[in-house]
DNA sequence: AAGTGTGAACTTTTTCACAGCT
DNA sequence: AGCTGTGAAAAAGTTCACACTT
């Protein structure tokens, strides 16, 4: 099926290409060259063509890429032509923000339920999504099919991770400030926090200061 | 000053090491081997030692690393022993979440002001932080010194980027769904969105499905 | 004439393996 | 005896450059 494993960095760039193509499509542009698209994505054109070659042979020699068609092929390749069901672990301000965020729904990511371990949060409803006790997870999963578990609390993220993976959830978005890792290659964890992003910037700023 | 440019991936891992060390320090553990720390960070021990060698010679042969001391050295290296001043562009739900989030303050990132282009948001105050018109940016910057600009709106992120960089802000955290790029190597942009993280997971899930 | 797709060359990053310090 | 720090080897990722298609 796959000829060669897709490099992580290529995956990240493909996602960017898709987003940039979606914006170009809105502007009613039909065709684009690798040169032009690459510039808009902050990479060079050879890189872009090599990255796209993982997806297939998508362009027309002498012409370039059809924006609409490339967008569709990329979207499909990235698993974004279908919808995915999510659950939330941790009804924090960040968690509530995600439940109430309609943007993710527009992109095909649907929160179906939220879970918490604090009694006072259980039974609440945000944007039509109910909060259950984490103990009830396996019971609820009899009724709904879940693809991705999102952890949004700094208080015991491991607890949610264990509950989710025990229930055979294979994809985890960890937004807690504690990075999480598992040996199991069957389970994919994406660790992200604002703090990581801000620290990259603080390193950069410190470096430019030290140079002067 | 720098002997060799720090690879982007090394930077990302150093940030993870720091976070994991902070947690170990809370548990009152004194020393750790590269083997043990590496396992907790999802990398191998040679990788960890090589990464740390960019920071300096930090361990004791035959013994390992002092958690407290390594933590401090890393924190310093990453520019996290000082405080950084932030401004927000775009008073969206995500933006308001960030203004009200006290975690970032605890880690040394302080929002000093927020800016918006919509009349109805201007003059509001969140967590003691005032919202100004984006037009007033240069005026406000006479009074405060800003290190990082955070863009938190999908509506005209380019406008905020231009305003920020025109005012010589060198570090940008872009949380809009539109990735932003600049040629200028003096300016660092971190693009992040939940959508990117979720798309990585959707690709992974699609792949494991396709294999069966 | 223009621009893709891709082997081959090059560069960077990771892993190995061990000398050397405690 | 144990574990770091690091050259050297291996692997992975990027860029070049051009044959080939439209």
XYZ file of C-alpha atoms (C1' of nucleotides) in Angstrom:
468
model
C 0.000 0.000 0.000
C 2.519 2.587 1.131
C 5.724 2.418 -0.905
C 7.728 4.484 1.533
C 6.940 5.753 5.009
C 5.846 9.370 4.927
C 8.321 11.527 6.846
C 6.849 13.481 9.735
C 8.129 16.753 8.282
C 6.549 15.999 4.938
C 3.231 15.360 6.678
C 3.445 18.716 8.398
C 4.166 20.472 5.116
C 1.369 18.666 3.252
C -1.059 20.002 5.846
C 0.218 23.515 5.198
C -0.069 23.084 1.438
C -3.671 21.992 1.884
C -4.523 25.043 3.952
C -2.861 27.423 1.523
C -4.625 25.736 -1.411
C -7.971 26.144 0.311
C -7.356 29.867 0.519
C -6.277 30.077 -3.114
C -9.369 28.153 -4.152
C -11.541 30.741 -2.402
C -9.827 33.394 -4.525
C -10.895 31.524 -7.683
C -7.407 30.806 -8.961
C -7.349 27.700 -11.186
C -3.736 26.656 -11.745
C -0.503 27.218 -9.884
C 3.140 26.246 -10.397
C 5.221 24.497 -7.756
C 7.388 27.617 -7.713
C 4.506 29.915 -6.843
C 2.813 27.589 -4.360
C 6.128 26.827 -2.664
C 6.800 30.515 -2.124
C 3.426 30.934 -0.427
C 4.219 27.997 1.845
C 7.721 29.055 2.842
C 9.536 26.143 1.136
C 11.418 25.664 -2.132
C 9.820 24.209 -5.214
C 11.856 20.983 -5.305
C 10.782 20.279 -1.754
C 7.162 20.834 -2.631
C 7.302 18.591 -5.692
C 9.084 15.859 -3.741
C 6.516 16.093 -0.952
C 3.634 15.854 -3.407
C 5.224 12.808 -5.026
C 4.342 10.887 -1.843
C 0.707 11.573 -2.631
C 0.919 10.786 -6.322
C 1.594 12.320 -9.674
C -0.680 15.291 -9.383
C 0.509 17.984 -11.771
C 0.663 18.578 -15.495
C 4.079 19.082 -17.031
C 4.507 22.499 -18.552
C 1.363 23.718 -16.804
C 1.412 23.195 -13.047
C -1.242 21.991 -10.624
C -4.989 22.368 -10.746
C -5.717 23.959 -7.379
C -9.104 22.355 -6.960
C -7.902 18.892 -7.901
C -4.709 19.081 -5.846
C -6.700 20.284 -2.869
C -9.038 17.342 -3.151
C -6.252 14.783 -3.550
C -4.394 16.183 -0.548
C -7.510 16.320 1.567
C -8.232 12.716 0.765
C -4.643 11.639 1.412
C -4.703 13.318 4.821
C -7.930 11.625 5.850
C -9.863 14.852 5.759
C -12.602 13.856 3.335
C -14.388 12.050 6.123
C -15.574 13.047 9.573
C -13.900 12.091 12.835
C -15.451 11.698 16.255
C -13.731 13.174 19.298
C -14.111 13.040 23.041
C -12.715 15.524 25.509
C -10.891 14.647 28.722
C -10.877 17.497 31.224
C -13.520 20.213 31.329
C -11.096 23.113 31.731
C -11.386 26.580 30.166
C -9.376 25.264 27.212
C -11.606 22.182 27.014
C -14.750 24.303 27.080
C -13.292 26.531 24.386
C -12.835 23.476 22.171
C -16.350 22.166 22.798
C -17.816 25.530 21.865
C -15.577 26.065 18.858
C -17.592 25.573 15.684
C -14.547 25.838 13.434
C -13.493 22.293 14.172
C -16.937 21.009 13.247
C -16.726 22.807 9.922
C -13.503 20.932 9.280
C -15.025 17.565 10.139
C -13.965 17.085 13.770
C -16.937 16.503 16.067
C -16.875 16.323 19.841
C -19.472 13.784 20.936
C -18.913 13.764 24.693
C -16.742 15.175 27.451
C -15.330 13.439 30.525
C -14.058 14.691 33.845
C -13.100 13.329 37.254
C -14.396 16.281 39.270
C -17.918 15.698 40.529
C -18.960 19.326 40.077
C -18.383 19.256 36.303
C -20.369 16.110 35.620
C -23.788 16.610 34.089
C -22.969 20.000 32.636
C -23.647 20.599 28.943
C -21.575 22.770 26.594
C -22.761 23.447 23.073
C -25.029 20.413 23.375
C -22.200 18.147 24.542
C -22.647 16.406 27.904
C -19.988 15.931 30.548
C -19.781 12.411 31.994
C -17.710 10.858 34.728
C -14.536 9.270 33.386
C -15.700 6.015 35.020
C -18.549 5.888 32.566
C -16.252 5.963 29.541
C -16.516 2.287 28.613
C -20.286 2.410 29.015
C -20.636 5.471 26.766
C -18.354 3.927 24.156
C -20.895 1.158 23.674
C -23.153 3.778 22.174
C -20.746 6.008 20.251
C -17.693 5.315 18.112
C -14.736 7.511 18.945
C -11.629 8.163 16.856
C -9.649 10.753 18.787
C -9.303 11.547 22.490
C -8.347 15.100 23.398
C -6.737 15.687 26.800
C -7.141 19.270 28.009
C -6.167 19.226 31.672
C -2.872 19.533 33.550
C -4.327 17.690 36.512
C -3.729 13.968 35.992
C -3.459 13.816 32.207
C -2.062 10.267 32.612
C -5.373 9.162 34.049
C -7.236 10.246 30.926
C -4.565 8.764 28.694
C -4.880 5.393 30.411
C -8.676 5.452 30.316
C -8.670 6.369 26.616
C -6.080 3.831 25.522
C -7.618 1.067 27.667
C -10.719 1.624 25.575
C -8.712 1.173 22.370
C -8.673 4.808 21.323
C -5.700 4.989 18.957
C -5.197 8.734 18.526
C -4.622 11.234 21.315
C -4.232 14.990 21.199
C -2.510 15.994 24.422
C -2.925 19.669 25.241
C -1.723 19.361 28.824
C 1.570 20.904 29.763
C 2.980 17.470 30.573
C 4.232 15.691 27.428
C 2.961 12.107 27.207
C 4.641 9.122 25.543
C 3.780 5.480 24.975
C 5.895 2.671 23.563
C 2.988 1.227 21.596
C 3.356 2.196 17.915
C -0.333 1.439 17.417
C -1.190 4.550 19.407
C -0.325 8.008 18.195
C -0.007 10.898 20.622
C 0.315 14.497 19.478
C 1.700 16.633 22.260
C 0.972 20.278 21.943
C 0.976 23.197 24.280
C 1.160 26.939 23.861
C 4.112 26.817 26.201
C 6.155 24.768 23.727
C 5.402 27.234 20.936
C 6.211 30.223 23.129
C 9.442 28.628 24.338
C 10.607 28.205 20.735
C 10.129 31.941 20.385
C 11.846 32.737 23.672
C 14.884 30.738 22.526
C 14.927 32.625 19.227
C 14.684 35.996 20.987
C 17.400 35.119 23.445
C 19.680 34.074 20.565
C 19.284 37.299 18.615
C 19.920 39.262 21.821
C 23.069 37.251 22.617
C 24.470 37.933 19.153
C 24.489 41.705 19.648
C 29.024 32.581 20.332
C 27.122 29.637 18.903
C 29.444 26.893 17.673
C 26.786 25.155 15.614
C 23.234 26.117 14.732
C 20.743 24.331 16.938
C 18.539 22.023 14.848
C 14.827 22.754 15.055
C 14.086 19.195 16.169
C 16.680 19.404 18.913
C 15.046 22.595 20.158
C 11.692 20.866 20.317
C 13.160 17.969 22.283
C 15.035 20.240 24.697
C 11.724 21.875 25.551
C 10.258 18.455 26.296
C 13.253 17.484 28.440
C 12.773 20.657 30.452
C 9.116 19.949 31.072
C 9.771 16.351 32.106
C 12.593 17.471 34.396
C 10.300 19.977 36.066
C 7.929 17.164 36.909
C 10.718 14.937 38.202
C 11.997 17.783 40.344
C 8.564 18.090 41.965
C 8.833 14.407 42.886
C 12.103 15.120 44.721
C 14.290 12.915 42.571
C 17.923 14.111 42.584
C 19.821 12.297 39.829
C 18.837 10.589 36.602
C 20.685 8.740 33.827
C 20.313 9.627 30.161
C 18.785 6.177 29.688
C 16.020 6.792 32.217
C 15.295 10.386 31.218
C 15.288 9.465 27.541
C 12.689 6.770 28.120
C 10.409 9.268 29.840
C 10.779 11.627 26.889
C 10.180 9.075 24.140
C 13.694 9.250 22.649
C 16.838 7.109 22.870
C 19.668 7.908 25.218
C 22.250 8.749 22.545
C 19.850 11.269 21.098
C 19.325 12.844 24.491
C 23.027 13.097 25.233
C 23.753 14.543 21.793
C 20.974 17.094 22.245
C 22.265 18.127 25.650
C 25.755 18.537 24.219
C 24.434 21.623 22.380
C 23.736 23.151 25.772
C 27.016 22.123 27.368
C 28.657 19.375 29.325
C 26.020 18.924 31.954
C 26.345 15.453 33.414
C 28.747 13.508 35.608
C 30.344 10.413 34.090
C 29.396 7.270 35.912
C 26.611 9.104 37.730
C 24.168 10.863 35.422
C 22.544 14.275 35.594
C 21.526 16.365 38.573
C 17.880 17.046 37.850
C 17.822 20.430 39.512
C 20.980 21.636 37.846
C 20.088 20.286 34.409
C 16.684 21.886 34.689
C 18.219 25.238 35.459
C 20.766 25.034 32.651
C 18.094 24.081 30.134
C 15.739 26.767 31.321
C 18.448 29.345 30.930
C 19.481 28.043 27.506
C 15.891 28.264 26.283
C 15.468 31.830 27.458
C 13.049 30.856 30.161
C 14.830 32.342 33.160
C 13.518 35.754 32.254
C 10.055 37.142 31.567
C 8.638 37.971 28.148
C 6.009 40.530 27.233
C 3.221 39.606 24.849
C 0.449 41.355 22.992
C -2.624 39.740 21.529
C -4.021 40.402 18.065
C -7.668 39.429 17.751
C -10.078 39.304 20.670
C -11.646 35.959 19.754
C -12.750 33.224 22.168
C -9.273 31.709 21.833
C -7.697 35.109 22.414
C -9.812 35.709 25.508
C -8.898 32.264 26.785
C -5.223 33.183 26.510
C -5.674 36.535 28.255
C -7.445 34.852 31.142
C -5.044 31.919 31.356
C -2.851 32.320 34.424
C -0.645 29.355 33.530
C 1.295 31.360 30.976
C 1.982 34.051 33.547
C 3.356 31.451 35.930
C 5.757 30.418 33.194
C 6.904 33.984 32.558
C 4.772 35.007 29.567
C 2.758 38.165 30.276
C 0.104 39.675 28.054
C 0.306 43.449 28.398
C -2.322 44.538 25.908
C -4.751 43.254 23.286
C -5.615 44.711 19.883
C -8.556 44.339 17.573
C -9.995 45.926 14.451
C -13.659 45.539 15.400
C -15.029 48.635 17.072
C -17.219 46.673 19.504
C -14.275 44.925 21.135
C -12.231 48.034 21.784
C -12.200 49.284 25.352
C -13.079 45.915 26.860
C -10.891 44.552 29.631
C -10.048 40.887 30.233
C -8.146 39.832 33.314
C -6.975 43.426 33.678
C -5.740 43.603 30.069
C -7.235 46.344 27.879
C -8.264 45.997 24.261
C -7.069 48.779 21.963
C -7.618 49.547 18.329
C -4.890 48.098 16.133
C -4.312 51.641 14.829
C -3.073 52.601 18.265
C -0.346 49.950 18.279
C 2.600 52.242 17.564
C 1.376 54.682 20.182
C 1.011 51.992 22.858
C 4.434 50.610 22.028
C 5.966 53.903 23.124
C 4.918 52.995 26.616
C 5.471 49.236 26.766
C 8.193 46.966 25.436
C 6.840 43.913 23.635
C 8.679 40.706 22.741
C 6.070 38.443 21.190
C 2.919 39.111 19.187
C 0.211 36.451 19.321
C -2.301 36.331 16.467
C -5.550 34.638 17.449
C -8.003 35.425 14.680
C -8.831 33.854 11.309
C -10.182 37.150 10.047
C -7.316 39.093 8.476
C -4.351 37.570 10.318
C -2.084 39.227 7.706
C -3.213 42.618 8.942
C -2.010 41.881 12.460
C 1.195 40.345 11.170
C 1.981 43.466 9.163
C 1.134 45.792 12.052
C 3.297 43.760 14.446
C 6.311 43.419 12.177
C 6.108 47.078 11.066
C 6.591 47.866 14.738
C 9.705 45.693 14.873
C 8.201 42.821 16.813
C 10.501 39.899 15.996
C 8.575 36.894 17.280
C 5.060 35.918 16.255
C 2.857 33.091 17.459
C 0.234 32.551 14.778
C -2.792 30.628 16.020
C -4.974 31.451 13.033
C -5.874 28.678 10.649
C -3.983 30.422 7.857
C -0.239 29.636 7.995
C 1.902 32.760 7.706
C 5.405 33.068 6.256
C 7.942 35.842 5.825
C 11.247 35.867 3.963
C 12.941 37.930 6.661
C 15.136 35.635 8.816
C 15.122 38.296 11.537
C 11.490 37.519 12.240
C 10.388 34.183 13.589
C 6.851 32.956 13.097
C 5.488 29.892 14.871
C 2.399 28.635 13.104
C 0.151 26.508 15.205
C -3.426 25.434 15.015
C -5.462 22.648 16.541
C -6.437 21.741 13.014
C -2.843 20.901 12.109
C -2.512 18.635 15.139
C -5.836 16.946 14.474
C -4.973 16.439 10.803
C -1.784 14.617 11.788
C -3.993 12.265 13.768
C -6.532 11.879 10.965
C -3.709 10.876 8.607
C -2.470 8.318 11.124
C -5.954 6.875 11.618
C -6.588 6.680 7.891
C -3.279 4.839 7.429
C -3.981 2.177 10.039
C -7.435 1.678 8.534
C -6.031 1.337 5.003
C -3.595 -1.326 6.160
C -6.376 -3.652 7.301
C 8.431 27.061 -23.796
C 7.252 25.866 -19.463
C 7.128 23.195 -15.510
C 6.648 18.435 -13.464
C 8.670 14.197 -11.484
C 12.679 11.992 -9.947
C 17.352 9.727 -9.699
C 21.685 11.351 -7.944
C 24.444 14.450 -5.033
C 24.587 16.656 -1.053
C 23.405 17.974 3.672
C 21.579 17.124 8.068
C 20.217 14.221 11.771
C 20.329 9.974 14.250
C 22.479 6.035 16.059
C 26.493 3.380 17.263
C 30.240 2.338 20.017
C 33.749 3.318 22.954
C 37.450 6.299 25.232
C 37.672 8.579 29.338
C 36.136 10.426 33.742
C 34.220 9.637 38.565
C 31.682 -0.463 37.407
C 28.873 2.837 35.423
C 27.496 6.440 32.545
C 28.726 10.619 29.972
C 30.371 12.973 25.799
C 31.590 12.504 21.156
C 33.916 11.120 16.775
C 32.591 8.087 13.090
C 29.059 5.343 10.605
C 24.487 4.986 9.089
C 20.091 6.799 7.944
C 17.052 10.323 6.628
C 15.850 14.428 4.427
C 16.801 18.259 1.081
C 18.330 20.265 -3.085
C 20.078 19.892 -7.719
C 19.561 19.290 -12.400
C 17.585 17.456 -16.243
C 14.806 14.044 -19.043
C 10.291 14.164 -20.292
C 5.440 15.620 -21.115
C 2.039 18.891 -22.551
